[in-house]
PDB file of C-alpha atoms in Angstrom:
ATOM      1  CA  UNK A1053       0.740 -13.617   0.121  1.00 93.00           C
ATOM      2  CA  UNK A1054       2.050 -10.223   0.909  1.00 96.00           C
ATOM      3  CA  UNK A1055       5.552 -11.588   1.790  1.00 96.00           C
ATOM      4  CA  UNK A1056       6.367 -12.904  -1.736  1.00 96.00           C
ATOM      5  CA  UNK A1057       6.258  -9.199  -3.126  1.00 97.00           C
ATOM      6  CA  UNK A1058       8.471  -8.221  -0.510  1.00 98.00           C
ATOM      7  CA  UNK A1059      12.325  -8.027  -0.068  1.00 97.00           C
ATOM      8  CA  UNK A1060      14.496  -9.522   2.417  1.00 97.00           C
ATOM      9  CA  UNK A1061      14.607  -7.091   5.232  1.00 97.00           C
ATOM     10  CA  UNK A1062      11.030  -6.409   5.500  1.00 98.00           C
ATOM     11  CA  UNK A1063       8.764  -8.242   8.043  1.00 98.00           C
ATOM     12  CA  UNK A1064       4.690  -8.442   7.358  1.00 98.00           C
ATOM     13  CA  UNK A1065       1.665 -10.056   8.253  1.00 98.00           C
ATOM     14  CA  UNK A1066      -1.800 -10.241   6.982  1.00 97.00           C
ATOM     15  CA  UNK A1067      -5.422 -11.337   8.352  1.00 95.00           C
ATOM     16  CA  UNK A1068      -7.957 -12.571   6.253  1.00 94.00           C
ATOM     17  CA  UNK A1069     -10.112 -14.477   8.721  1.00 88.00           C
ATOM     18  CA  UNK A1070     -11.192 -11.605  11.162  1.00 87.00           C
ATOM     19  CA  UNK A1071     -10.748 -13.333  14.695  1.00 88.00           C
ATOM     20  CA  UNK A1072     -13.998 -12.296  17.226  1.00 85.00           C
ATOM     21  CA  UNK A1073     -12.267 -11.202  20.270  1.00 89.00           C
ATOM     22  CA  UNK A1074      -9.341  -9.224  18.454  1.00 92.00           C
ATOM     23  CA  UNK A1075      -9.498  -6.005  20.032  1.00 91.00           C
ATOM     24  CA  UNK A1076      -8.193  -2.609  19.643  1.00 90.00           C
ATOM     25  CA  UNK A1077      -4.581  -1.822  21.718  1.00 93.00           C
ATOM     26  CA  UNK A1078      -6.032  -0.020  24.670  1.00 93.00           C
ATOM     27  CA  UNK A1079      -4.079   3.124  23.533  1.00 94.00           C
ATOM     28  CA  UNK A1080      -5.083   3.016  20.235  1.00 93.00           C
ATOM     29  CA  UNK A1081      -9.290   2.452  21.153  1.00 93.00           C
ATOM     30  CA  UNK A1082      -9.625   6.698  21.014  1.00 92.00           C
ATOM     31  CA  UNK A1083      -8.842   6.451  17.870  1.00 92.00           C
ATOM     32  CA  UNK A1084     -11.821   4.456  16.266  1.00 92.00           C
ATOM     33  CA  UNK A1085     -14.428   5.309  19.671  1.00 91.00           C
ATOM     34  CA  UNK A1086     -16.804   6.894  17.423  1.00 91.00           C
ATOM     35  CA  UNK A1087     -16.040   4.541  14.198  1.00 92.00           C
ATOM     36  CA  UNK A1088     -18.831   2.123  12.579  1.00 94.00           C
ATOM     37  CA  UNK A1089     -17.759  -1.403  12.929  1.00 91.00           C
ATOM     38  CA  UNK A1090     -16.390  -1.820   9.842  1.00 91.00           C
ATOM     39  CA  UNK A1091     -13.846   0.858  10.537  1.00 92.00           C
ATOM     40  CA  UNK A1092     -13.044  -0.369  13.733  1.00 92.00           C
ATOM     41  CA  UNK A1093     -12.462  -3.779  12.394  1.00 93.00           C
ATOM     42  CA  UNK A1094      -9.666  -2.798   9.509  1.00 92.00           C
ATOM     43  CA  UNK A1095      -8.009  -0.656  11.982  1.00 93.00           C
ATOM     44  CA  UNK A1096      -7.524  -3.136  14.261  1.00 94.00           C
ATOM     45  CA  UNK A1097      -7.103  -5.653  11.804  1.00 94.00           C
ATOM     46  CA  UNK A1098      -4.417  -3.744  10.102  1.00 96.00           C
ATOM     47  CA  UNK A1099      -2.544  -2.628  13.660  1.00 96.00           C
ATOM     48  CA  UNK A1100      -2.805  -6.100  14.606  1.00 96.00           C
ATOM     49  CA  UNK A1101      -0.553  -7.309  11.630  1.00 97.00           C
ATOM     50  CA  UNK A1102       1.225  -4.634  12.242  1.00 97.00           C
ATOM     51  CA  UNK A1103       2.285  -5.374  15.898  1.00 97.00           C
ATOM     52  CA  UNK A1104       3.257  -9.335  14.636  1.00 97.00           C
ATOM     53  CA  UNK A1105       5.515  -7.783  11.967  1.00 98.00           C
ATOM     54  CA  UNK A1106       7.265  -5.409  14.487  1.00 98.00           C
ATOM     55  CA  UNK A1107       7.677  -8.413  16.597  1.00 97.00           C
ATOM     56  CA  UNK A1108       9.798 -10.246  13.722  1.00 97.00           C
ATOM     57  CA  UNK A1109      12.115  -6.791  13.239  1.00 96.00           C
ATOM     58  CA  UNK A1110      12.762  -8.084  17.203  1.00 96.00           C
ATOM     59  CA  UNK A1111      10.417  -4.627  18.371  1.00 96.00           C
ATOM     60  CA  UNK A1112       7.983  -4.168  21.090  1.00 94.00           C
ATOM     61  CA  UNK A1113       4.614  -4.325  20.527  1.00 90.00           C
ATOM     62  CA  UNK A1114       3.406  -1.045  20.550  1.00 94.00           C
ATOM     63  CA  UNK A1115       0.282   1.072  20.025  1.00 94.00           C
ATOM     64  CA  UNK A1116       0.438   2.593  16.749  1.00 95.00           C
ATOM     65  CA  UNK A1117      -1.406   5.835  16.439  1.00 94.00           C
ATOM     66  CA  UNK A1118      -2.765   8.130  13.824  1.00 93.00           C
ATOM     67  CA  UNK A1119      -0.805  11.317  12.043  1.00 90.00           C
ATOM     68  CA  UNK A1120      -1.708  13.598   9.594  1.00 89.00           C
ATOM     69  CA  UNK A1121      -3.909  12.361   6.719  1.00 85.00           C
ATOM     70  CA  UNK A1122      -4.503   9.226   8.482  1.00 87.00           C
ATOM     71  CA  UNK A1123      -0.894   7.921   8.021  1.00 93.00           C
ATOM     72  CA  UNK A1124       0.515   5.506  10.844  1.00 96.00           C
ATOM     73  CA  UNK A1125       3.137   6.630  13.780  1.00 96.00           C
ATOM     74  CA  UNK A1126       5.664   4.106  13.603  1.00 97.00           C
ATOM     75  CA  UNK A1127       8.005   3.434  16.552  1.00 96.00           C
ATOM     76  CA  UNK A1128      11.432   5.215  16.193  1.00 95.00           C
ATOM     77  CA  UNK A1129      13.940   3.760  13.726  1.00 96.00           C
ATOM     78  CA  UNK A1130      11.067   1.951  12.250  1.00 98.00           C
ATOM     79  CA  UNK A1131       9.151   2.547   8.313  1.00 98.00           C
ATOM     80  CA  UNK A1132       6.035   0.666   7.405  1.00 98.00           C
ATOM     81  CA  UNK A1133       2.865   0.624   5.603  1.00 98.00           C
ATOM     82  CA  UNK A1134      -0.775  -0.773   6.017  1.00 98.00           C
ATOM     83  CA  UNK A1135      -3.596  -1.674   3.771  1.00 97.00           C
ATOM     84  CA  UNK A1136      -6.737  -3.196   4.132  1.00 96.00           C
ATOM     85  CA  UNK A1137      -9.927  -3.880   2.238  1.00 95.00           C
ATOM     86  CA  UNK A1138     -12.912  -6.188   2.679  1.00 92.00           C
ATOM     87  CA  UNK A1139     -11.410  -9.665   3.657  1.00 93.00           C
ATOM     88  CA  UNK A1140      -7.744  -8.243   3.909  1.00 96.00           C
ATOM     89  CA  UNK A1141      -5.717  -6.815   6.383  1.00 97.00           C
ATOM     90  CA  UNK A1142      -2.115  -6.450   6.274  1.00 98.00           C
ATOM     91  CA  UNK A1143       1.456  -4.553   7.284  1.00 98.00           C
ATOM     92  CA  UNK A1144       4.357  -4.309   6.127  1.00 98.00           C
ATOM     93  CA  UNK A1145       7.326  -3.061   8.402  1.00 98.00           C
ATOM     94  CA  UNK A1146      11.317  -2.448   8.452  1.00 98.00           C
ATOM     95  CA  UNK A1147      13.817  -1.042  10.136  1.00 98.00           C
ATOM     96  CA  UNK A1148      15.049   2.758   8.910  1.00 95.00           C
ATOM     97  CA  UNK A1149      18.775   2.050   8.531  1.00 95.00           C
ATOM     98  CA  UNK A1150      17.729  -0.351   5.652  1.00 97.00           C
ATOM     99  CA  UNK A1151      14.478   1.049   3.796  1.00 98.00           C
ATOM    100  CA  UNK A1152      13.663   4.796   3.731  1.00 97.00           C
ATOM    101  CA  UNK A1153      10.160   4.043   3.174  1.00 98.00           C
ATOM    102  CA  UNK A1154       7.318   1.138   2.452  1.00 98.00           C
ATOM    103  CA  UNK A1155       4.092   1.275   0.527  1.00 98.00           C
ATOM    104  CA  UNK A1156       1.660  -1.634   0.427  1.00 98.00           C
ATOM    105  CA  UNK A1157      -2.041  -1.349  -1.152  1.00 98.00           C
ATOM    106  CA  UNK A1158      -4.775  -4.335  -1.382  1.00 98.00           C
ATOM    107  CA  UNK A1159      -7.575  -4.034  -3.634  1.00 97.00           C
ATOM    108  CA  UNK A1160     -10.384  -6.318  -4.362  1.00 97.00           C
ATOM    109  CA  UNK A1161      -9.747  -8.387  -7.882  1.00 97.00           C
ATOM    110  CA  UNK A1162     -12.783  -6.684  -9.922  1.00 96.00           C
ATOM    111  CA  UNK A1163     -12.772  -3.846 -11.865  1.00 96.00           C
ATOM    112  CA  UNK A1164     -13.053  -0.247 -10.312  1.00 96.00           C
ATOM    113  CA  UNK A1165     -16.645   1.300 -10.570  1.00 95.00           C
ATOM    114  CA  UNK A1166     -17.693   3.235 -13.311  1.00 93.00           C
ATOM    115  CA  UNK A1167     -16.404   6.585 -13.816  1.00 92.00           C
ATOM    116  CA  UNK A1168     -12.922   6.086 -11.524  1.00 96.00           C
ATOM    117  CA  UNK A1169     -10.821   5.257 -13.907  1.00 97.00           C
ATOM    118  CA  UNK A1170     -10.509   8.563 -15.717  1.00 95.00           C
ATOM    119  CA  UNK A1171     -10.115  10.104 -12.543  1.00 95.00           C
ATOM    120  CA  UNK A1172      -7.216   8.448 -11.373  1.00 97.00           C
ATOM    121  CA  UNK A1173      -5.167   7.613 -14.375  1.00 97.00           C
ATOM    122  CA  UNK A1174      -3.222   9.329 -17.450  1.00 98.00           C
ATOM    123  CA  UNK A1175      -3.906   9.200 -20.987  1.00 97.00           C
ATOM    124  CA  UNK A1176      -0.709   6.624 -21.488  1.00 97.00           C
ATOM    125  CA  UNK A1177      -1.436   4.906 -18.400  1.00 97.00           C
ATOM    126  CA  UNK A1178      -5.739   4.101 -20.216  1.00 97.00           C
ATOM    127  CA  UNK A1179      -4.072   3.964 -23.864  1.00 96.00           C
ATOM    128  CA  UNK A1180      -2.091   1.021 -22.193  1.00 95.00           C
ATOM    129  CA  UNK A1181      -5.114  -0.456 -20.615  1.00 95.00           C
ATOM    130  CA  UNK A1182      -6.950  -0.633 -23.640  1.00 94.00           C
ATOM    131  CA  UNK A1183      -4.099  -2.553 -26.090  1.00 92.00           C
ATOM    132  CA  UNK A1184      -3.233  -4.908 -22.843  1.00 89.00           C
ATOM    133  CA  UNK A1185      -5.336  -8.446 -24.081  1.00 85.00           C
ATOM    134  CA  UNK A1186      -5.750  -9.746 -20.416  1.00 88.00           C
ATOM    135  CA  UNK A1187      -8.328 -11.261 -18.574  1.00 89.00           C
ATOM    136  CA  UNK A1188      -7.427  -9.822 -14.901  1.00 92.00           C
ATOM    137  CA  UNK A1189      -8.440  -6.466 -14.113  1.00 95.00           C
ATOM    138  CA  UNK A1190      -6.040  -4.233 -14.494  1.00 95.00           C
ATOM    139  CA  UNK A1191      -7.672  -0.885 -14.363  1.00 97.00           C
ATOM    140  CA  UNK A1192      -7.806  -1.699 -10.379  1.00 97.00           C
ATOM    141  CA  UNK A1193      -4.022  -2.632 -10.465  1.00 97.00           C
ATOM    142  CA  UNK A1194      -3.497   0.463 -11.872  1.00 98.00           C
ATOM    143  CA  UNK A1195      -5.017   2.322  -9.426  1.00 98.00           C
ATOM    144  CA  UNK A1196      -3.342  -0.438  -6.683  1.00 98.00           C
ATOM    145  CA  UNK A1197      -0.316   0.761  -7.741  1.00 98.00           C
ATOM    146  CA  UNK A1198      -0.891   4.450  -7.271  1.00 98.00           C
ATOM    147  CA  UNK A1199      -1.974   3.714  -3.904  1.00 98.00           C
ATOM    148  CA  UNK A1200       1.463   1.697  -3.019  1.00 98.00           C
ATOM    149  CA  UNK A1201       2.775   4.826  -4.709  1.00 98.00           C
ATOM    150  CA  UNK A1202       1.235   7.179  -2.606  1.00 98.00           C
ATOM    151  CA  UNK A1203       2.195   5.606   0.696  1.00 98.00           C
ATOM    152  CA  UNK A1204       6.109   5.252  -0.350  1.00 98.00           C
ATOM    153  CA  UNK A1205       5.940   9.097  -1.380  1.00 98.00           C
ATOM    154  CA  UNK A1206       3.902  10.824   1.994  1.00 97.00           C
ATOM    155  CA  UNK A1207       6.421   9.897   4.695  1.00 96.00           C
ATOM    156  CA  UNK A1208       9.371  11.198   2.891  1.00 97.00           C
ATOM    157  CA  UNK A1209       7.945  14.116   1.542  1.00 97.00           C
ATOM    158  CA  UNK A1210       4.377  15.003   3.595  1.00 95.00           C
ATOM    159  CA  UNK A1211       3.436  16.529   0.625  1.00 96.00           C
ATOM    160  CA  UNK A1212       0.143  14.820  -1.593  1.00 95.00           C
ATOM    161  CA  UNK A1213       0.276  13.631  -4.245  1.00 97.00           C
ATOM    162  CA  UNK A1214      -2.604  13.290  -7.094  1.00 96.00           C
ATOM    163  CA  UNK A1215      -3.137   9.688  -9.383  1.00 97.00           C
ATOM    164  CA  UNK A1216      -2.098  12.368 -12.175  1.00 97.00           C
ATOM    165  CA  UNK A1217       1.545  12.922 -10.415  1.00 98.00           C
ATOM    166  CA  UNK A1218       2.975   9.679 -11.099  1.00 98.00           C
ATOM    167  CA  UNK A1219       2.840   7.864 -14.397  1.00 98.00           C
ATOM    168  CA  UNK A1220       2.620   3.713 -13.670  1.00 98.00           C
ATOM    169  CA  UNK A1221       4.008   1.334 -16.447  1.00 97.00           C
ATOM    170  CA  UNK A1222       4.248  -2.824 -15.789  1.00 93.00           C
ATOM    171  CA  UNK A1223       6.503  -5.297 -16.543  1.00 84.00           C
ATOM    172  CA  UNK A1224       4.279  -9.380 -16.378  1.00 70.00           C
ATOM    173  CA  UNK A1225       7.082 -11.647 -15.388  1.00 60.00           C
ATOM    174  CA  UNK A1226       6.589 -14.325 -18.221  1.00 56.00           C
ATOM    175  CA  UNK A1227       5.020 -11.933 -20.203  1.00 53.00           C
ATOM    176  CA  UNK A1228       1.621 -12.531 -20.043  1.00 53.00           C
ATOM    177  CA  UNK A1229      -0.832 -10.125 -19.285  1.00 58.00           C
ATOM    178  CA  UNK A1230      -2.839 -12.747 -17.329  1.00 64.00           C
ATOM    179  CA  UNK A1231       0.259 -14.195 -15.165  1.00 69.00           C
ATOM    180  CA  UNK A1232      -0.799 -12.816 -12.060  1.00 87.00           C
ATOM    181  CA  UNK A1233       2.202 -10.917 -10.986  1.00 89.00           C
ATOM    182  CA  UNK A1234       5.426  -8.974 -12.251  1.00 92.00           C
ATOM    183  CA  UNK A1235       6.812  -5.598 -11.335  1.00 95.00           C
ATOM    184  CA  UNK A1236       5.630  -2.085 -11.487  1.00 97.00           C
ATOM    185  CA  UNK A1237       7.934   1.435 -11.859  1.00 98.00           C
ATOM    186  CA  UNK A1238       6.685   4.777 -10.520  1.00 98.00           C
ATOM    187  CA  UNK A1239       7.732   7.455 -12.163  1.00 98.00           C
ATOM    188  CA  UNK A1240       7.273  10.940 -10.135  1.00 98.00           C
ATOM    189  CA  UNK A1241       5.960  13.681 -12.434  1.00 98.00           C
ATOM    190  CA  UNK A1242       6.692  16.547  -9.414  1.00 97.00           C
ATOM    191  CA  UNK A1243       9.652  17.819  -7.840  1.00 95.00           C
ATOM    192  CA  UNK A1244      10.608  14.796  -5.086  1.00 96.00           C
ATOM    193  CA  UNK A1245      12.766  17.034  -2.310  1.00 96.00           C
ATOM    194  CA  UNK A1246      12.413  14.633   1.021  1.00 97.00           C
ATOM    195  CA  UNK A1247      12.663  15.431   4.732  1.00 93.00           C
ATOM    196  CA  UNK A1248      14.880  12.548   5.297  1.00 92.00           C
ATOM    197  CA  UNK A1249      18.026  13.991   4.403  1.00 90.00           C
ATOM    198  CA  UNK A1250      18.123  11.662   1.265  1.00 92.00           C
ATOM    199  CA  UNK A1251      18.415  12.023  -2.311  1.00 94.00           C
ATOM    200  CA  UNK A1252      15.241  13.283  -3.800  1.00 96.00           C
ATOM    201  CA  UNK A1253      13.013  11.082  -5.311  1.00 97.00           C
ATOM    202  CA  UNK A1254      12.655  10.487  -8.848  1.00 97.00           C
ATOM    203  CA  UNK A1255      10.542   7.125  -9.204  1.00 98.00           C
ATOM    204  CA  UNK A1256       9.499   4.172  -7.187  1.00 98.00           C
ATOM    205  CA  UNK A1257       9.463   0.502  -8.299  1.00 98.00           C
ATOM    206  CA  UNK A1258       7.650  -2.000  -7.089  1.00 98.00           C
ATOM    207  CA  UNK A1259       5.979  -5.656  -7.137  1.00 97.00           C
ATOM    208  CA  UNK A1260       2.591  -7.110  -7.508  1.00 96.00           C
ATOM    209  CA  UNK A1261       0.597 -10.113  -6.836  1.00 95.00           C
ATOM    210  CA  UNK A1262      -3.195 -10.832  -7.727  1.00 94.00           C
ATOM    211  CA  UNK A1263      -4.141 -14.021  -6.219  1.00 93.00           C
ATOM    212  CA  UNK A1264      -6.848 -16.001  -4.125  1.00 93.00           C
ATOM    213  CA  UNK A1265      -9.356 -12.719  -5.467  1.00 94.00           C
ATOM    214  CA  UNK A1266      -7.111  -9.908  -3.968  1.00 96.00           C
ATOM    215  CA  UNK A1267      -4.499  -7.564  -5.889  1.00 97.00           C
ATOM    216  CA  UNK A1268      -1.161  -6.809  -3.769  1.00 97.00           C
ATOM    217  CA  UNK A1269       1.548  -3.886  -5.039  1.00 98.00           C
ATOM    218  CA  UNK A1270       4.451  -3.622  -2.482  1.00 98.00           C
ATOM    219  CA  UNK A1271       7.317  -0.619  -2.709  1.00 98.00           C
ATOM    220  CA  UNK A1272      10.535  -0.836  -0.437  1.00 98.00           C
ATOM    221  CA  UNK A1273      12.409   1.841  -1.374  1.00 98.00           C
ATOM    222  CA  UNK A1274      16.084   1.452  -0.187  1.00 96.00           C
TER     223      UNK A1274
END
Protein backbone atom coordinates (compact mmCIF):
# COMPACT_ATOMS: atom_id res chain seq x y z
CA UNK A 1 0.00 0.00 0.00
CA UNK A 2 2.69 2.32 1.11
CA UNK A 3 4.29 2.44 -2.40
CA UNK A 4 1.28 4.09 -4.15
CA UNK A 5 1.78 7.32 -1.92
CA UNK A 6 5.23 7.34 -2.83
CA UNK A 7 7.32 8.90 -5.71
CA UNK A 8 9.55 7.36 -8.11
CA UNK A 9 12.89 7.28 -6.47
CA UNK A 10 11.86 5.99 -3.21
CA UNK A 11 12.07 2.23 -2.33
CA UNK A 12 9.68 0.71 0.69
CA UNK A 13 8.37 -2.23 2.16
CA UNK A 14 5.79 -3.11 4.66
CA UNK A 15 4.82 -6.27 6.96
CA UNK A 16 1.53 -6.91 8.01
CA UNK A 17 1.70 -10.62 8.76
CA UNK A 18 4.42 -10.71 11.58
CA UNK A 19 6.63 -13.81 10.48
CA UNK A 20 7.67 -16.12 13.89
CA UNK A 21 11.30 -16.50 13.46
CA UNK A 22 12.01 -12.79 12.22
CA UNK A 23 14.60 -11.72 14.45
CA UNK A 24 16.36 -8.67 15.46
CA UNK A 25 19.90 -7.83 13.28
CA UNK A 26 22.39 -9.10 15.79
CA UNK A 27 23.73 -5.48 16.07
CA UNK A 28 20.66 -3.97 16.51
CA UNK A 29 19.32 -6.77 19.55
CA UNK A 30 20.94 -4.04 22.40
CA UNK A 31 18.70 -1.93 21.36
CA UNK A 32 15.27 -3.58 22.34
CA UNK A 33 17.20 -6.26 25.21
CA UNK A 34 15.11 -4.89 27.85
CA UNK A 35 11.86 -4.12 25.53
CA UNK A 36 8.31 -5.95 26.10
CA UNK A 37 7.49 -8.01 23.14
CA UNK A 38 5.47 -5.79 21.53
CA UNK A 39 8.30 -3.33 21.23
CA UNK A 40 10.61 -5.73 20.13
CA UNK A 41 8.30 -6.89 17.47
CA UNK A 42 7.68 -3.25 15.62
CA UNK A 43 11.28 -2.63 15.84
CA UNK A 44 12.19 -5.43 14.14
CA UNK A 45 9.32 -5.39 12.06
CA UNK A 46 9.99 -1.91 10.97
CA UNK A 47 14.09 -2.53 10.49
CA UNK A 48 13.18 -5.50 8.65
CA UNK A 49 11.28 -3.48 5.88
CA UNK A 50 13.71 -1.31 6.17
CA UNK A 51 16.72 -3.56 5.21
CA UNK A 52 14.39 -4.96 1.91
CA UNK A 53 13.95 -1.31 0.85
CA UNK A 54 17.74 -0.52 1.14
CA UNK A 55 18.25 -3.60 -0.83
CA UNK A 56 16.09 -2.11 -3.87
CA UNK A 57 18.24 1.48 -3.62
CA UNK A 58 21.07 -1.51 -4.58
CA UNK A 59 22.50 -0.99 -0.52
CA UNK A 60 23.79 -3.43 1.92
CA UNK A 61 21.82 -4.68 4.42
CA UNK A 62 22.77 -3.08 7.38
CA UNK A 63 21.95 -2.75 11.08
CA UNK A 64 20.11 0.32 11.60
CA UNK A 65 20.51 1.82 15.01
CA UNK A 66 18.88 4.33 17.25
CA UNK A 67 19.74 8.37 17.51
CA UNK A 68 18.43 10.97 19.40
CA UNK A 69 14.68 10.94 20.12
CA UNK A 70 14.42 7.55 18.82
CA UNK A 71 15.03 8.57 15.15
CA UNK A 72 16.79 5.88 12.81
CA UNK A 73 20.73 5.98 11.69
CA UNK A 74 20.57 5.55 8.15
CA UNK A 75 23.60 4.34 6.15
CA UNK A 76 25.58 7.24 4.52
CA UNK A 77 24.08 8.91 1.44
CA UNK A 78 20.88 7.36 2.46
CA UNK A 79 17.22 9.31 3.99
CA UNK A 80 14.33 7.25 5.21
CA UNK A 81 11.53 6.93 7.52
CA UNK A 82 9.66 4.15 9.56
CA UNK A 83 6.28 3.68 11.03
CA UNK A 84 4.54 1.07 12.60
CA UNK A 85 1.37 0.37 14.53
CA UNK A 86 -0.59 -2.73 15.50
CA UNK A 87 -0.71 -4.94 12.28
CA UNK A 88 1.69 -2.54 10.29
CA UNK A 89 5.15 -2.23 9.78
CA UNK A 90 6.78 -0.33 7.17
CA UNK A 91 9.95 1.88 5.61
CA UNK A 92 10.40 4.03 3.37
CA UNK A 93 14.02 4.77 2.00
CA UNK A 94 16.06 6.91 -0.76
CA UNK A 95 19.08 7.90 -1.72
CA UNK A 96 20.33 11.69 -0.47
CA UNK A 97 21.33 13.10 -3.86
CA UNK A 98 17.55 12.83 -4.76
CA UNK A 99 15.31 13.45 -1.51
CA UNK A 100 16.56 15.58 1.42
CA UNK A 101 14.28 13.88 3.66
CA UNK A 102 11.20 11.16 4.06
CA UNK A 103 8.36 11.00 6.51
CA UNK A 104 5.94 8.08 6.63
CA UNK A 105 3.23 7.59 9.58
CA UNK A 106 0.55 4.57 9.88
CA UNK A 107 -2.30 4.91 12.07
CA UNK A 108 -5.10 2.61 12.82
CA UNK A 109 -8.50 3.69 10.75
CA UNK A 110 -10.66 4.71 14.00
CA UNK A 111 -10.93 7.77 15.55
CA UNK A 112 -8.24 9.05 18.11
CA UNK A 113 -9.31 8.64 21.86
CA UNK A 114 -11.06 11.12 23.63
CA UNK A 115 -9.42 14.20 24.62
CA UNK A 116 -6.33 14.01 21.78
CA UNK A 117 -7.67 15.85 19.41
CA UNK A 118 -7.49 19.26 21.03
CA UNK A 119 -4.14 18.51 21.94
CA UNK A 120 -2.71 17.98 18.75
CA UNK A 121 -4.55 20.18 16.36
CA UNK A 122 -5.37 24.05 15.62
CA UNK A 123 -8.50 25.82 15.77
CA UNK A 124 -8.66 25.86 11.63
CA UNK A 125 -7.30 22.52 11.42
CA UNK A 126 -10.94 21.20 14.15
CA UNK A 127 -13.15 24.08 12.44
CA UNK A 128 -12.29 22.00 9.23
CA UNK A 129 -13.00 18.73 10.84
CA UNK A 130 -16.25 19.65 11.91
CA UNK A 131 -17.80 21.15 8.28
CA UNK A 132 -15.91 18.01 6.44
CA UNK A 133 -19.36 15.51 5.83
CA UNK A 134 -17.23 12.23 5.68
CA UNK A 135 -17.57 8.97 6.94
CA UNK A 136 -13.65 8.07 7.43
CA UNK A 137 -11.99 9.34 10.35
CA UNK A 138 -10.26 12.10 9.79
CA UNK A 139 -9.38 13.49 13.14
CA UNK A 140 -6.67 10.46 13.09
CA UNK A 141 -5.52 11.58 9.54
CA UNK A 142 -5.03 14.70 10.90
CA UNK A 143 -2.94 13.75 13.44
CA UNK A 144 -1.28 11.00 10.68
CA UNK A 145 -0.27 13.77 8.94
CA UNK A 146 1.48 15.65 11.69
CA UNK A 147 3.33 12.63 12.38
CA UNK A 148 4.62 12.28 8.52
CA UNK A 149 5.24 15.95 9.26
CA UNK A 150 7.27 15.53 12.09
CA UNK A 151 9.59 12.90 10.66
CA UNK A 152 10.30 15.04 7.28
CA UNK A 153 11.11 18.11 9.67
CA UNK A 154 13.65 16.28 12.63
CA UNK A 155 16.45 15.13 10.31
CA UNK A 156 16.88 18.40 8.63
CA UNK A 157 16.50 20.51 11.42
CA UNK A 158 16.96 18.25 14.95
CA UNK A 159 14.90 20.65 16.36
CA UNK A 160 10.98 19.43 17.71
CA UNK A 161 8.42 20.34 16.65
CA UNK A 162 4.79 20.58 18.46
CA UNK A 163 1.17 19.39 16.47
CA UNK A 164 0.61 23.31 17.05
CA UNK A 165 3.81 24.21 14.68
CA UNK A 166 2.45 23.13 11.51
CA UNK A 167 -1.00 23.90 10.22
CA UNK A 168 -2.36 20.64 7.92
CA UNK A 169 -5.00 21.39 5.13
CA UNK A 170 -6.22 18.36 2.45
CA UNK A 171 -6.93 18.20 -0.90
CA UNK A 172 -9.57 14.44 -1.63
CA UNK A 173 -8.58 13.59 -5.14
CA UNK A 174 -12.21 13.34 -6.63
CA UNK A 175 -13.39 15.43 -4.11
CA UNK A 176 -14.99 13.44 -1.79
CA UNK A 177 -14.39 13.47 1.68
CA UNK A 178 -14.88 9.66 1.82
CA UNK A 179 -12.48 8.76 -1.31
CA UNK A 180 -9.89 7.30 0.64
CA UNK A 181 -6.91 9.21 -0.47
CA UNK A 182 -5.65 12.69 -1.93
CA UNK A 183 -2.84 14.95 -0.87
CA UNK A 184 -1.91 16.83 2.19
CA UNK A 185 0.35 20.38 2.50
CA UNK A 186 2.34 21.20 5.65
CA UNK A 187 2.68 24.43 6.32
CA UNK A 188 5.62 25.27 8.99
CA UNK A 189 4.46 27.89 11.50
CA UNK A 190 8.42 28.25 12.94
CA UNK A 191 11.50 29.43 11.52
CA UNK A 192 12.74 26.18 9.16
CA UNK A 193 16.84 26.91 9.08
CA UNK A 194 18.24 23.14 8.18
CA UNK A 195 21.62 21.50 8.79
CA UNK A 196 21.75 20.25 5.34
CA UNK A 197 23.04 23.13 3.67
CA UNK A 198 19.59 23.57 1.89
CA UNK A 199 17.06 26.12 1.57
CA UNK A 200 15.08 26.45 4.71
CA UNK A 201 11.95 24.95 4.98
CA UNK A 202 8.76 26.56 4.59
CA UNK A 203 6.08 23.64 4.16
CA UNK A 204 5.91 20.01 3.35
CA UNK A 205 3.39 18.27 1.04
CA UNK A 206 2.45 15.09 1.04
CA UNK A 207 0.08 11.98 0.12
CA UNK A 208 -2.32 9.75 1.86
CA UNK A 209 -3.98 6.49 1.65
CA UNK A 210 -6.64 4.89 4.11
CA UNK A 211 -7.27 1.46 3.04
CA UNK A 212 -7.67 -2.32 4.14
CA UNK A 213 -8.35 -0.46 8.00
CA UNK A 214 -4.96 1.46 8.08
CA UNK A 215 -4.31 5.33 7.30
CA UNK A 216 -0.87 6.00 5.32
CA UNK A 217 0.60 9.90 4.87
CA UNK A 218 3.98 9.79 2.97
CA UNK A 219 6.36 13.16 2.53
CA UNK A 220 9.44 13.06 0.07
CA UNK A 221 10.70 16.21 0.15
CA UNK A 222 13.05 16.86 -2.88
Amino acid sequence: MIETILPAGVESAELLEYPEDLKAHPAEEHLIAKSVEKRRRDFIGARHCARLALAELGEPPVAIGKGERGAPIWPRGVVGSLTHCDGYRAAAVAHKMRFRSIGIDAEPHATLPEGVLDSVSLPPEREWLKTTDSALHLDRLLFCAKEATYKAWWPLTARWLGFEEAHITFEIEDGSADSGNGTFHSELLVPGQTNDGGTPLLSFDGRWLIADGFILTAIAYA
